[in-house]
Structures are given as structure tokens and as C-alpha cells.
Amino acid sequence: MTEDVRNVVIIGTGPAGYTAAIYAARANLKPVVFAGAQPGGQLTITTEVENFPGFPHGVMGPELMDKFREQSVRFGTEIHWEIVTSVDLSNGRPFTVTTSERTMKAATVIVATGASARLLGLPRENEFMGHGLSACATCDGFFFRGKEIIVVGGGDSAMEEANFLTRFASKVTLVHRREEFRASKIMLDRARANPKITFLLNREPVAYEGNPEAGGLTGLRVRNTKTGELEVVEAKGCFLAIGHVPNTGLLGGQLETDEKGYLKTVPGSSRTKIPGVFACGDVQDSYYRQAVTAAGSGCMAAIDAERFLEAEGH
Ligand code: NAP
């Protein structure tokens, strides 16, 4: 009996995964896509996207991702709404992709698993999520109308989220562990000029205050990095904007990563060190992290996979 081996298995459904699917499907490769834990990816938790070319008046993130999905399906993409739990790349090809529902053999694999918000790793963090703690201002800001809010971080995301949250909050305290900022000058200046934002610098978060089961978060305990002094910043909401981590757990360390944990690809391509395995989107890009660059790299991955299969006489 011959083994059923799929040409291209794509893991992830952000702009990278869906664009790879559109290209692979149009190349008649009948790609299979696993949607993952957050179908549609990070754009599904944003509001309006104003910088995606082709939408002069903007488009809502979830709507944009729905259009990506529809376009991929139009050309014959097979989507499974499942989470890939592991990928075995160790025994050469075909590779094995496993979900809770099935095991599938793949001639090529495109990893487009994206990145997720970084958390602080403090006690009871998961319990406080949704009870005053959030890593998505656009998703949860609305719940804090008229309340005091904390934003943690000193990059562009923290400035953007702090500004955005002043639409709802009575006061936003921006807690940052240093005096220097990674944020660009324009974003920092905008936050500094906002009368609702107060900066609390050289403060490192050490604990969440309150009870996730009754009343939720009441504040954030911070340590002054200069004096060591502890204090509690009172707030009903705390938003983490401390960067992202690439979603590589399912690979179990089989692919090479850089010092930040992002997948390494051969420069100018989507090829990883393992022939037949390609990576695209935020899982291999800590620098640009844009929907349009992710889509572009998804296109590269599909073309790389197609040429790889062609060279093999597929
Ligand atoms: P980022 O630039 O890496 O900044 C992360 C911030 O979180 C840093 O200030 C960092 O502090 C702090 N941080 C990290 N771990 C921490 C911890 N455990 N405890 C306390 N603080 C911690 O990440 P980002 O702001 O998400 O931005 C990522 C990329 O997206 C950047 O290239 C940015 O320019 C871009 N971006 C652009 C826009 C825009 O232009 N509209 C908006 C958002 C993001 P340290 O500085 O001390 O390390």
C-alpha cells in the first residue's frame, strides 16, 4: 500500500500561512493547512488595519483574515481547524505532522506559526488573565472605561497601547524597568504629550495584587531598580506590552533558531537547514513583524516549496 503523502503542509493561518496556501494552491499542490490555536493569527485581535496595501480606507483585522482564508479555499486549500502538537523532521522525508485528531505525512512543511505576546512570568499570571490582566489593548481596553490602568513596557507597543487606552481609562501609568526607551522618538513624544499618561520609570514588576476569583486585579507591585524599594501601583487593569515570543514549541528544537528563539532561514529565502522545511512570517522575523511582510514571506515559502518539489521530479 502506498503511503498518502501530502505535497505541502502549512502550519498556521496568519497572513504568512494563508498566503503560502494561496500560492501553493494556485500551483496545484493541494496544500493542507492547520489553523492552530488562534485561527487568523494576531490580526484577529486588532481592530482597524490601515497600512495593508489595497485597502485605502482601512479594513478590520478579522475581516482581512477572512478574505485571506476565502482566497486560499477558492483555489483548493484544505483547512483543518486543529492544533499541531508535534512535527517529526528527524527521519527525513516524508515528515510527520501530528494533531490531536490525526497524523499526516508531508513531502514539505511550511512553518507559519507566528509569535505570541510575551508575559512577565509572575505568580498567578494565567489566573489573572481576563481578570484585570491582558496582553491586548485593542481586545480588552473597552472593559476599563473610567478606570485606572497600567501599561508595562518601554517599546513602541507600550507607547501605542498606552495612547490607545487613554480613550477608555481615567489614567494610564506606564511602568518601565529602565529610563531609556526602545520606542521610537515620535511614539514616545506622543505618549509624553498625552495628559492622561504618567511615566513610572526604573520599576520592575514583581507581583500582581488582588484576587483573580473575587474582584480581579487591584494593582501591580513593583521594585525600584535604583533603590530596591517596593511599592504598589493601584489599578483595575494591567496591560503587558513587553514584546513577543515566536511559537516554536511544537518543533521541539529540531530547527535552528537565533539568540531570540526565532527560526533561522537562509538569507533571501524561506529555507531552513532541513531540506523541504520552510519558515515564514513572524516565527522567523523579529524585526519587521508586519502583515504585509509576513504575507510576502509566505509567498516566498510556497514558491520555495514548489521549486523544491519540482527539483525532486515531483
Ligand atoms: P520591544 O521593542 O522589544 O520592547 C519591549 C519592551 O518591553 C522593552 O522596553 C523591554 O524593556 C520591555 N520588557 C521586556 N521584557 C520585560 C520584562 N520581563 N519585564 C519588564 N519589561 C520588559 O517590543 P514591542 O514594543 O512589542 O515592539 C516590537 C517591534 O514592533 C519593534 O520593532 C517596534 O518598533 C514595532 N512596533 C511598531 C509600532 C508602530 O510603529 N506603530 C507599534 C508597535 C510595535 P527593555 O527596553 O529594558 O529591554
Coordinates of C-alpha atoms and ligand atoms in Angstrom, one line a residue:
M1 CA 0.0 0.0 0.0
T2 CA 1.4 3.4 -0.9
E3 CA 1.6 6.0 1.8
D4 CA -0.6 9.0 1.5
V5 CA 1.9 11.9 1.4
R6 CA 0.7 15.5 1.1
N7 CA 2.7 17.8 -1.1
V8 CA 2.7 20.8 1.3
V9 CA 1.5 21.0 4.9
I10 CA 1.3 24.6 6.2
I11 CA 1.2 25.2 9.9
G12 CA -0.5 28.4 10.9
T13 CA -3.2 30.7 9.4
G14 CA -1.9 34.3 9.8
P15 CA -1.0 36.3 6.7
A16 CA 2.1 34.1 6.1
G17 CA 0.3 30.8 6.3
Y18 CA -2.7 31.8 4.2
T19 CA -0.5 33.5 1.6
A20 CA 1.6 30.3 1.3
A21 CA -1.6 28.4 0.9
I22 CA -2.9 30.7 -1.9
Y23 CA 0.3 30.3 -3.8
A24 CA 0.7 26.6 -3.2
A25 CA -3.0 26.0 -4.2
R26 CA -2.6 28.0 -7.4
A27 CA 0.4 25.9 -8.2
N28 CA -1.9 22.9 -8.0
L29 CA -0.1 21.5 -4.9
K30 CA -3.4 20.9 -3.0
P31 CA -1.9 22.3 0.3
V32 CA -3.2 21.3 3.7
V33 CA -3.4 24.0 6.3
F34 CA -3.6 23.5 10.1
A35 CA -5.3 26.6 11.6
G36 CA -3.7 26.4 15.0
A37 CA -4.7 27.9 18.4
Q38 CA -5.5 31.3 17.1
P39 CA -7.0 30.9 13.6
G40 CA -6.3 34.0 11.5
G41 CA -3.4 34.9 13.8
Q42 CA -2.6 38.2 15.6
L43 CA -4.7 40.4 13.2
T44 CA -7.8 38.8 14.6
I45 CA -7.2 40.6 17.9
T46 CA -6.6 44.0 16.3
T47 CA -9.2 46.5 15.2
E48 CA -8.6 48.5 12.0
V49 CA -5.6 47.8 9.8
E50 CA -4.7 51.0 8.0
N51 CA -1.5 50.0 6.3
F52 CA -2.3 46.9 4.3
P53 CA -2.0 47.8 0.7
G54 CA -5.1 47.6 -1.4
F55 CA -7.4 48.9 1.3
P56 CA -7.3 52.7 1.0
H57 CA -9.9 53.2 3.7
G58 CA -8.6 50.5 6.1
V59 CA -10.0 47.1 6.9
M60 CA -10.8 45.4 10.1
G61 CA -8.2 42.8 11.1
P62 CA -10.6 39.8 11.4
E63 CA -12.3 40.7 8.1
L64 CA -8.9 40.9 6.3
M65 CA -8.0 37.4 7.6
D66 CA -11.4 36.1 6.5
K67 CA -10.6 37.3 3.0
F68 CA -7.2 35.6 3.1
R69 CA -8.9 32.3 4.1
E70 CA -11.6 32.6 1.4
Q71 CA -9.0 33.3 -1.3
S72 CA -6.9 30.2 -0.2
V73 CA -10.0 28.0 -0.2
R74 CA -11.1 29.2 -3.6
F75 CA -8.0 27.5 -5.1
G76 CA -8.4 24.3 -3.3
T77 CA -6.7 24.6 0.1
E78 CA -7.8 22.0 2.6
I79 CA -8.1 23.6 6.1
H80 CA -8.2 21.7 9.3
W81 CA -9.3 23.6 12.4
E82 CA -6.8 21.7 14.6
I83 CA -3.7 22.5 16.6
V84 CA -0.5 20.8 15.6
T85 CA 1.0 19.2 18.7
S86 CA 4.3 17.9 17.1
V87 CA 6.2 17.7 13.9
D88 CA 8.8 14.9 13.3
L89 CA 11.5 16.1 11.0
S90 CA 14.1 13.7 12.3
N91 CA 13.6 10.7 9.9
G92 CA 14.0 12.6 6.6
R93 CA 11.0 12.8 4.2
P94 CA 8.2 12.4 4.4
F95 CA 7.8 14.4 7.6
T96 CA 5.2 13.6 10.1
V97 CA 2.7 16.2 11.4
T98 CA 0.6 15.3 14.3
T99 CA -2.6 17.0 15.7
S100 CA -5.0 15.8 18.4
E101 CA -7.1 14.4 15.6
R102 CA -4.7 12.9 13.1
T103 CA -1.2 12.1 11.8
M104 CA -0.3 13.3 8.4
K105 CA 2.7 12.7 6.1
A106 CA 4.2 15.7 4.3
A107 CA 6.7 16.0 1.5
T108 CA 7.3 19.6 2.5
V109 CA 6.3 21.6 5.6
I110 CA 5.9 25.3 5.8
V111 CA 6.1 26.6 9.4
A112 CA 4.0 29.8 9.8
T113 CA 3.1 29.6 13.4
G114 CA 3.7 33.3 14.2
A115 CA 4.5 34.8 17.6
S116 CA 2.6 35.4 20.8
A117 CA 2.6 38.2 23.4
R118 CA 5.4 37.8 26.0
L119 CA 4.2 37.5 29.6
L120 CA 6.1 38.5 32.8
G121 CA 6.1 35.1 34.3
L122 CA 4.9 36.3 37.7
P123 CA 2.9 34.1 40.1
R124 CA -0.8 33.6 39.3
E125 CA -0.3 35.3 35.9
N126 CA -2.6 32.9 34.0
E127 CA -5.3 33.2 36.7
F128 CA -5.3 37.0 36.4
M129 CA -5.6 36.8 32.6
G130 CA -9.1 38.1 31.8
H131 CA -9.5 39.3 35.4
G132 CA -7.7 42.6 35.0
L133 CA -4.6 41.4 33.2
S134 CA -4.3 41.5 29.4
A135 CA -1.8 41.5 26.6
C136 CA -4.1 43.0 24.1
A137 CA -5.2 46.6 24.5
T138 CA -7.4 46.6 21.4
C139 CA -9.3 43.5 22.7
D140 CA -9.8 44.4 26.3
G141 CA -9.4 48.2 26.6
F142 CA -13.1 48.7 26.4
F143 CA -13.7 46.9 29.7
F144 CA -11.7 49.6 31.6
R145 CA -13.8 52.6 30.9
G146 CA -13.2 55.3 33.5
K147 CA -10.7 53.1 35.4
E148 CA -7.0 53.4 36.2
I149 CA -4.8 51.2 34.0
I150 CA -1.1 50.2 34.0
V151 CA 0.8 49.5 30.8
V152 CA 4.1 47.6 31.2
G153 CA 6.9 48.1 28.7
G154 CA 9.1 50.7 27.0
G155 CA 8.9 49.9 23.3
D156 CA 6.6 51.2 20.5
S157 CA 3.9 48.7 21.5
A158 CA 3.8 50.1 25.1
M159 CA 3.5 53.7 23.8
E160 CA 0.9 52.8 21.2
E161 CA -1.2 50.8 23.8
A162 CA -0.9 53.5 26.4
N163 CA -2.1 56.1 24.0
F164 CA -4.9 53.9 22.8
L165 CA -6.0 53.1 26.3
T166 CA -6.4 56.7 27.2
R167 CA -9.6 56.6 25.1
F168 CA -11.2 54.5 27.9
A169 CA -9.1 54.9 31.1
S170 CA -9.2 57.8 33.5
K171 CA -5.4 57.5 34.0
V172 CA -2.7 55.3 32.4
T173 CA 0.5 54.6 34.3
L174 CA 3.3 53.4 32.1
V175 CA 5.7 51.2 34.1
H176 CA 9.1 50.6 32.5
R177 CA 12.1 48.9 34.0
R178 CA 14.7 51.5 32.7
E179 CA 15.0 55.2 31.9
E180 CA 15.9 54.6 28.2
F181 CA 13.3 53.5 25.8
R182 CA 13.3 51.2 22.8
A183 CA 10.3 53.1 21.5
S184 CA 10.8 55.5 18.5
K185 CA 11.0 59.2 19.4
I186 CA 7.7 60.0 17.7
M187 CA 5.8 57.4 19.6
L188 CA 7.5 58.3 22.9
D189 CA 6.8 62.0 22.3
R190 CA 3.2 61.3 21.6
A191 CA 2.8 59.4 24.8
R192 CA 4.6 62.0 26.8
A193 CA 2.3 64.7 25.4
N194 CA -0.8 62.8 26.5
P195 CA -2.0 64.4 29.7
K196 CA -3.6 61.1 30.8
I197 CA -0.3 59.1 30.8
T198 CA 2.1 59.1 33.7
F199 CA 5.5 57.5 33.4
L200 CA 6.9 55.4 36.3
L201 CA 10.5 54.5 35.3
N202 CA 13.1 52.2 36.8
R203 CA 10.4 50.0 38.1
E204 CA 10.4 46.2 37.7
P205 CA 7.1 44.4 38.2
V206 CA 7.3 41.7 40.9
A207 CA 3.7 40.7 41.7
Y208 CA 0.1 41.1 40.8
E209 CA -2.1 42.4 43.6
G210 CA -5.7 41.3 44.1
N211 CA -7.7 38.1 43.8
P212 CA -8.5 36.7 40.3
E213 CA -11.5 34.8 41.7
A214 CA -13.0 37.8 43.6
G215 CA -12.8 41.3 42.3
G216 CA -9.8 40.7 40.0
L217 CA -6.6 42.7 39.8
T218 CA -6.2 45.7 42.2
G219 CA -2.7 46.7 41.3
L220 CA 0.9 45.8 40.4
R221 CA 3.7 45.5 43.0
V222 CA 6.9 47.0 41.6
R223 CA 10.5 47.3 42.7
N224 CA 12.5 50.4 42.2
T225 CA 15.6 49.2 40.4
K226 CA 17.7 52.1 41.8
T227 CA 16.7 51.9 45.5
G228 CA 15.2 48.4 45.8
E229 CA 12.1 49.9 47.4
L230 CA 8.8 48.1 46.8
E231 CA 5.5 49.9 46.1
V232 CA 2.1 49.0 44.8
V233 CA 0.7 50.9 41.8
E234 CA -3.1 50.7 42.2
A235 CA -5.1 49.9 39.0
K236 CA -8.0 47.8 37.9
G237 CA -6.3 46.8 34.7
C238 CA -2.7 45.9 33.7
F239 CA -1.7 45.6 30.0
L240 CA 1.5 43.8 29.1
A241 CA 3.4 45.2 26.1
I242 CA 6.8 43.6 26.5
G243 CA 7.3 42.1 23.1
H244 CA 6.6 38.7 21.6
V245 CA 7.9 35.2 21.6
P246 CA 8.0 33.0 18.5
N247 CA 5.7 30.0 18.5
T248 CA 8.3 27.2 18.1
G249 CA 7.3 24.8 20.9
L250 CA 5.8 22.2 18.5
L251 CA 9.1 21.8 16.7
G252 CA 10.9 20.5 19.8
G253 CA 14.2 22.2 18.9
Q254 CA 14.6 20.4 15.6
L255 CA 15.1 23.6 13.6
E256 CA 17.9 26.1 14.2
T257 CA 16.9 29.4 16.0
D258 CA 18.7 32.7 16.6
E259 CA 19.6 34.1 20.0
K260 CA 16.0 35.3 20.5
G261 CA 14.4 32.0 19.6
Y262 CA 13.2 32.9 16.1
L263 CA 13.6 30.3 13.3
K264 CA 16.7 30.8 11.1
T265 CA 16.2 30.8 7.4
V266 CA 18.8 31.0 4.6
P267 CA 19.0 34.8 3.9
G268 CA 16.9 35.8 1.0
S269 CA 14.8 32.6 1.2
S270 CA 12.4 30.7 3.4
R271 CA 14.6 27.6 3.5
T272 CA 15.6 26.2 6.9
K273 CA 18.6 23.9 7.4
I274 CA 16.4 20.9 6.8
P275 CA 15.7 20.4 3.1
G276 CA 11.9 20.5 2.5
V277 CA 11.1 22.6 5.6
F278 CA 10.4 26.3 5.1
A279 CA 9.6 29.0 7.6
C280 CA 7.8 32.3 7.0
G281 CA 6.1 35.2 8.9
D282 CA 6.7 36.3 12.5
V283 CA 8.1 32.9 13.6
Q284 CA 11.2 33.8 11.6
D285 CA 11.1 37.6 11.7
S286 CA 11.6 39.6 14.9
Y287 CA 12.3 42.8 13.0
Y288 CA 9.6 43.8 10.6
R289 CA 6.6 41.9 12.0
Q290 CA 4.1 43.4 9.6
A291 CA 1.1 41.7 8.0
V292 CA 2.4 42.6 4.5
T293 CA 5.9 41.3 5.2
A294 CA 4.5 38.1 6.6
A295 CA 2.3 37.7 3.6
G296 CA 5.4 38.3 1.3
S297 CA 7.4 35.7 3.1
G298 CA 4.5 33.3 2.9
C299 CA 4.6 33.7 -0.9
M300 CA 8.3 33.0 -0.8
A301 CA 7.8 29.8 1.2
A302 CA 5.2 28.5 -1.3
I303 CA 7.5 29.2 -4.2
D304 CA 10.5 27.7 -2.4
A305 CA 8.4 24.5 -1.7
E306 CA 7.1 24.3 -5.3
R307 CA 10.7 24.6 -6.7
F308 CA 11.9 22.1 -4.2
L309 CA 9.3 19.6 -5.2
E310 CA 9.9 20.3 -8.9
A311 CA 13.7 19.7 -8.5
E312 CA 12.8 16.3 -7.0
G313 CA 10.8 15.4 -10.1
H314 CA 7.6 15.7 -8.2
Ligands
NAP1 P1 10.2 45.8 22.1 O1 10.6 46.9 21.2 O2 11.0 44.5 22.1 O3 10.0 46.4 23.5 C1 9.7 45.5 24.6 C2 9.7 46.3 25.9 O4 9.3 45.5 26.9 C3 11.1 46.9 26.2 O5 11.0 48.2 26.7 C4 11.6 45.9 27.3 O6 12.4 46.6 28.3 C5 10.3 45.6 28.0 N1 10.4 44.2 28.6 C6 10.7 43.1 28.0 N2 10.7 42.1 28.9 C7 10.3 42.6 30.1 C8 10.2 42.1 31.4 N3 10.3 40.8 31.7 N4 9.9 43.0 32.4 C9 9.7 44.3 32.1 N5 9.8 44.8 30.9 C10 10.2 44.0 29.9 O7 8.7 45.2 21.7 P2 7.5 46.0 21.0 O8 7.3 47.3 21.7 O9 6.4 45.0 21.0 O10 8.0 46.3 19.5 C11 8.4 45.2 18.7 C12 8.6 45.7 17.3 O11 7.4 46.2 16.7 C13 9.6 46.9 17.2 O12 10.4 46.8 16.1 C14 8.6 48.1 17.1 O13 9.2 49.2 16.5 C15 7.5 47.5 16.3 N6 6.2 48.2 16.5 C16 5.9 49.3 15.8 C17 4.8 50.1 16.0 C18 4.5 51.3 15.2 O14 5.4 51.8 14.6 N7 3.2 51.7 15.1 C19 3.9 49.7 17.0 C20 4.2 48.6 17.8 C21 5.4 47.9 17.6 P3 14.0 46.9 27.9 O15 13.9 48.0 27.0 O16 14.5 47.2 29.3 O17 14.5 45.6 27.4

